[in-house]
PDB file of N, CA and C in Angstrom:
ATOM      1  N   MET A   1      -1.889   5.591 -29.848  1.00  0.00           N
ATOM      2  CA  MET A   1      -2.396   6.429 -28.469  1.00  0.00           C
ATOM      3  C   MET A   1      -2.060   5.634 -27.300  1.00  0.00           C
ATOM      4  N   ILE A   2      -0.723   6.152 -26.487  1.00  0.00           N
ATOM      5  CA  ILE A   2      -1.080   5.116 -24.698  1.00  0.00           C
ATOM      6  C   ILE A   2      -1.808   5.977 -23.757  1.00  0.00           C
ATOM      7  N   LYS A   3      -2.336   4.799 -23.158  1.00  0.00           N
ATOM      8  CA  LYS A   3      -3.577   5.401 -21.707  1.00  0.00           C
ATOM      9  C   LYS A   3      -2.849   5.030 -20.674  1.00  0.00           C
ATOM     10  N   ARG A   4      -2.315   5.995 -19.882  1.00  0.00           N
ATOM     11  CA  ARG A   4      -1.837   5.661 -18.315  1.00  0.00           C
ATOM     12  C   ARG A   4      -2.335   6.432 -17.213  1.00  0.00           C
ATOM     13  N   GLY A   5      -4.285   6.082 -17.470  1.00  0.00           N
ATOM     14  CA  GLY A   5      -4.361   6.276 -16.147  1.00  0.00           C
ATOM     15  C   GLY A   5      -4.599   7.434 -16.018  1.00  0.00           C
ATOM     16  N   LEU A   6      -5.105   7.837 -14.497  1.00  0.00           N
ATOM     17  CA  LEU A   6      -5.409   9.196 -14.182  1.00  0.00           C
ATOM     18  C   LEU A   6      -3.984   9.737 -13.250  1.00  0.00           C
ATOM     19  N   ALA A   7      -3.473  11.118 -13.873  1.00  0.00           N
ATOM     20  CA  ALA A   7      -2.975  11.549 -13.041  1.00  0.00           C
ATOM     21  C   ALA A   7      -2.514  11.554 -11.782  1.00  0.00           C
ATOM     22  N   LYS A   8      -1.820  11.618 -11.012  1.00  0.00           N
ATOM     23  CA  LYS A   8      -1.828  11.252  -9.360  1.00  0.00           C
ATOM     24  C   LYS A   8      -2.257  12.693  -8.569  1.00  0.00           C
ATOM     25  N   GLU A   9      -2.158  13.444  -9.175  1.00  0.00           N
ATOM     26  CA  GLU A   9      -3.223  14.324  -8.518  1.00  0.00           C
ATOM     27  C   GLU A   9      -4.703  14.097  -8.359  1.00  0.00           C
ATOM     28  N   ARG A  10      -5.296  13.956  -9.422  1.00  0.00           N
ATOM     29  CA  ARG A  10      -6.458  13.458 -10.427  1.00  0.00           C
ATOM     30  C   ARG A  10      -6.969  12.305  -9.252  1.00  0.00           C
ATOM     31  N   ARG A  11      -6.080  11.418  -8.796  1.00  0.00           N
ATOM     32  CA  ARG A  11      -6.635  10.267  -7.871  1.00  0.00           C
ATOM     33  C   ARG A  11      -7.106  10.279  -6.944  1.00  0.00           C
ATOM     34  N   LYS A  12      -8.361  10.012  -6.535  1.00  0.00           N
ATOM     35  CA  LYS A  12      -8.721  10.379  -5.337  1.00  0.00           C
ATOM     36  C   LYS A  12      -8.186   9.582  -3.908  1.00  0.00           C
ATOM     37  N   LYS A  13      -7.457  10.003  -2.841  1.00  0.00           N
ATOM     38  CA  LYS A  13      -6.845   9.457  -1.977  1.00  0.00           C
ATOM     39  C   LYS A  13      -7.666   8.167  -1.575  1.00  0.00           C
ATOM     40  N   PHE A  14      -6.968   7.077  -1.053  1.00  0.00           N
ATOM     41  CA  PHE A  14      -8.146   6.295   0.136  1.00  0.00           C
ATOM     42  C   PHE A  14      -7.300   6.032   0.496  1.00  0.00           C
ATOM     43  N   HIS A  15      -8.202   5.740   1.964  1.00  0.00           N
ATOM     44  CA  HIS A  15      -7.150   6.224   3.386  1.00  0.00           C
ATOM     45  C   HIS A  15      -7.387   3.965   3.672  1.00  0.00           C
ATOM     46  N   ILE A  16      -7.866   3.368   2.754  1.00  0.00           N
ATOM     47  CA  ILE A  16      -7.964   2.206   2.989  1.00  0.00           C
ATOM     48  C   ILE A  16      -6.874   1.259   2.114  1.00  0.00           C
ATOM     49  N   LYS A  17      -6.293  -0.111   2.673  1.00  0.00           N
ATOM     50  CA  LYS A  17      -5.402  -0.634   1.756  1.00  0.00           C
ATOM     51  C   LYS A  17      -5.247  -1.887   1.316  1.00  0.00           C
ATOM     52  N   LYS A  18      -4.842  -3.059   0.638  1.00  0.00           N
ATOM     53  CA  LYS A  18      -4.657  -3.893   0.630  1.00  0.00           C
ATOM     54  C   LYS A  18      -5.110  -4.795   1.815  1.00  0.00           C
ATOM     55  N   ASN A  19      -5.732  -5.770   2.446  1.00  0.00           N
ATOM     56  CA  ASN A  19      -5.817  -6.642   2.792  1.00  0.00           C
ATOM     57  C   ASN A  19      -6.484  -6.173   4.106  1.00  0.00           C
ATOM     58  N   ASP A  20      -7.139  -4.601   4.174  1.00  0.00           N
ATOM     59  CA  ASP A  20      -7.457  -4.153   5.168  1.00  0.00           C
ATOM     60  C   ASP A  20      -9.295  -4.826   5.262  1.00  0.00           C
ATOM     61  N   THR A  21      -9.720  -5.517   6.623  1.00  0.00           N
ATOM     62  CA  THR A  21     -10.937  -5.121   6.692  1.00  0.00           C
ATOM     63  C   THR A  21     -11.762  -4.472   6.741  1.00  0.00           C
ATOM     64  N   VAL A  22     -13.355  -4.353   6.012  1.00  0.00           N
ATOM     65  CA  VAL A  22     -13.995  -3.443   5.968  1.00  0.00           C
ATOM     66  C   VAL A  22     -15.456  -3.528   5.849  1.00  0.00           C
ATOM     67  N   LEU A  23     -16.205  -2.648   6.581  1.00  0.00           N
ATOM     68  CA  LEU A  23     -17.880  -2.989   6.643  1.00  0.00           C
ATOM     69  C   LEU A  23     -18.347  -2.169   5.940  1.00  0.00           C
ATOM     70  N   VAL A  24     -19.574  -2.845   4.582  1.00  0.00           N
ATOM     71  CA  VAL A  24     -20.052  -2.196   3.753  1.00  0.00           C
ATOM     72  C   VAL A  24     -21.506  -1.552   4.381  1.00  0.00           C
ATOM     73  N   ILE A  25     -21.716  -0.027   4.307  1.00  0.00           N
ATOM     74  CA  ILE A  25     -22.716   1.215   4.593  1.00  0.00           C
ATOM     75  C   ILE A  25     -23.373   1.049   3.765  1.00  0.00           C
ATOM     76  N   ALA A  26     -23.211   0.214   2.406  1.00  0.00           N
ATOM     77  CA  ALA A  26     -24.511   1.415   1.292  1.00  0.00           C
ATOM     78  C   ALA A  26     -24.663   0.282   0.054  1.00  0.00           C
ATOM     79  N   GLY A  27     -25.694  -0.150  -0.561  1.00  0.00           N
ATOM     80  CA  GLY A  27     -26.082  -1.010  -1.578  1.00  0.00           C
ATOM     81  C   GLY A  27     -26.478  -2.481  -0.953  1.00  0.00           C
ATOM     82  N   ASP A  28     -26.600  -3.535  -1.796  1.00  0.00           N
ATOM     83  CA  ASP A  28     -27.315  -4.507  -1.775  1.00  0.00           C
ATOM     84  C   ASP A  28     -26.289  -5.265  -0.226  1.00  0.00           C
ATOM     85  N   GLU A  29     -25.255  -5.132  -0.346  1.00  0.00           N
ATOM     86  CA  GLU A  29     -24.973  -5.683   0.268  1.00  0.00           C
ATOM     87  C   GLU A  29     -24.136  -5.357   1.575  1.00  0.00           C
ATOM     88  N   ARG A  30     -25.198  -4.003   2.099  1.00  0.00           N
ATOM     89  CA  ARG A  30     -24.993  -3.422   3.206  1.00  0.00           C
ATOM     90  C   ARG A  30     -24.673  -4.165   4.696  1.00  0.00           C
ATOM     91  N   GLY A  31     -23.933  -3.689   5.512  1.00  0.00           N
ATOM     92  CA  GLY A  31     -23.595  -4.683   6.802  1.00  0.00           C
ATOM     93  C   GLY A  31     -22.979  -5.927   7.115  1.00  0.00           C
ATOM     94  N   LYS A  32     -22.056  -5.816   5.455  1.00  0.00           N
ATOM     95  CA  LYS A  32     -21.301  -7.034   5.905  1.00  0.00           C
ATOM     96  C   LYS A  32     -19.764  -6.084   5.477  1.00  0.00           C
ATOM     97  N   ARG A  33     -19.003  -7.286   6.056  1.00  0.00           N
ATOM     98  CA  ARG A  33     -17.421  -7.346   6.585  1.00  0.00           C
ATOM     99  C   ARG A  33     -17.174  -8.321   5.526  1.00  0.00           C
ATOM    100  N   GLY A  34     -15.935  -7.463   4.836  1.00  0.00           N
ATOM    101  CA  GLY A  34     -15.254  -8.309   3.732  1.00  0.00           C
ATOM    102  C   GLY A  34     -13.357  -7.926   4.149  1.00  0.00           C
ATOM    103  N   ARG A  35     -12.775  -8.504   3.342  1.00  0.00           N
ATOM    104  CA  ARG A  35     -11.294  -7.678   3.135  1.00  0.00           C
ATOM    105  C   ARG A  35     -10.961  -7.348   1.990  1.00  0.00           C
ATOM    106  N   VAL A  36     -10.061  -6.412   1.977  1.00  0.00           N
ATOM    107  CA  VAL A  36     -10.023  -5.611   0.555  1.00  0.00           C
ATOM    108  C   VAL A  36      -8.796  -6.880  -0.339  1.00  0.00           C
ATOM    109  N   LEU A  37      -9.523  -7.062  -1.493  1.00  0.00           N
ATOM    110  CA  LEU A  37      -8.869  -7.369  -2.362  1.00  0.00           C
ATOM    111  C   LEU A  37      -7.634  -6.440  -3.338  1.00  0.00           C
ATOM    112  N   HIS A  38      -8.603  -5.243  -3.732  1.00  0.00           N
ATOM    113  CA  HIS A  38      -7.761  -4.520  -4.553  1.00  0.00           C
ATOM    114  C   HIS A  38      -8.525  -3.091  -5.262  1.00  0.00           C
ATOM    115  N   VAL A  39      -7.229  -1.945  -4.569  1.00  0.00           N
ATOM    116  CA  VAL A  39      -7.790  -0.444  -4.806  1.00  0.00           C
ATOM    117  C   VAL A  39      -7.822  -0.324  -6.577  1.00  0.00           C
ATOM    118  N   LEU A  40      -9.456   0.093  -7.240  1.00  0.00           N
ATOM    119  CA  LEU A  40      -9.587   0.745  -8.132  1.00  0.00           C
ATOM    120  C   LEU A  40      -9.546   2.223  -8.064  1.00  0.00           C
ATOM    121  N   HIS A  41      -8.486   2.802  -8.656  1.00  0.00           N
ATOM    122  CA  HIS A  41      -8.056   3.982  -8.134  1.00  0.00           C
ATOM    123  C   HIS A  41      -8.751   4.981  -9.510  1.00  0.00           C
ATOM    124  N   LYS A  42      -9.326   4.501 -10.729  1.00  0.00           N
ATOM    125  CA  LYS A  42      -9.292   4.818 -11.937  1.00  0.00           C
ATOM    126  C   LYS A  42     -10.870   4.975 -11.633  1.00  0.00           C
ATOM    127  N   HIS A  43     -11.443   3.765 -11.251  1.00  0.00           N
ATOM    128  CA  HIS A  43     -12.455   3.994 -11.072  1.00  0.00           C
ATOM    129  C   HIS A  43     -13.587   4.259  -9.266  1.00  0.00           C
ATOM    130  N   ASN A  44     -12.632   4.435  -8.757  1.00  0.00           N
ATOM    131  CA  ASN A  44     -12.836   5.430  -7.453  1.00  0.00           C
ATOM    132  C   ASN A  44     -13.359   3.853  -6.841  1.00  0.00           C
ATOM    133  N   SER A  45     -12.875   3.089  -6.985  1.00  0.00           N
ATOM    134  CA  SER A  45     -13.910   1.954  -5.653  1.00  0.00           C
ATOM    135  C   SER A  45     -13.157   1.104  -5.637  1.00  0.00           C
ATOM    136  N   ILE A  46     -13.558   0.045  -4.511  1.00  0.00           N
ATOM    137  CA  ILE A  46     -12.485  -1.123  -4.178  1.00  0.00           C
ATOM    138  C   ILE A  46     -13.292  -2.113  -4.329  1.00  0.00           C
ATOM    139  N   LEU A  47     -12.393  -3.106  -4.254  1.00  0.00           N
ATOM    140  CA  LEU A  47     -12.823  -5.056  -4.634  1.00  0.00           C
ATOM    141  C   LEU A  47     -12.613  -5.969  -3.429  1.00  0.00           C
ATOM    142  N   ILE A  48     -13.710  -6.208  -2.874  1.00  0.00           N
ATOM    143  CA  ILE A  48     -14.011  -6.849  -1.794  1.00  0.00           C
ATOM    144  C   ILE A  48     -14.439  -7.965  -1.454  1.00  0.00           C
ATOM    145  N   GLU A  49     -13.762  -8.932  -1.185  1.00  0.00           N
ATOM    146  CA  GLU A  49     -13.623 -10.684  -0.693  1.00  0.00           C
ATOM    147  C   GLU A  49     -15.072 -11.000  -0.285  1.00  0.00           C
TER     148      GLU A  49
END
């Protein structure tokens, strides 16, 4: 069986793209700024530098 990830319809739309600068608003890193390295659609999250 081959996993294909989430169907396009089920993916959450992110208005954030790779290399955008973002401000963390929740969690231990709150208030810090960083650059987006990767958008993880499968986990509904992003990876920040």
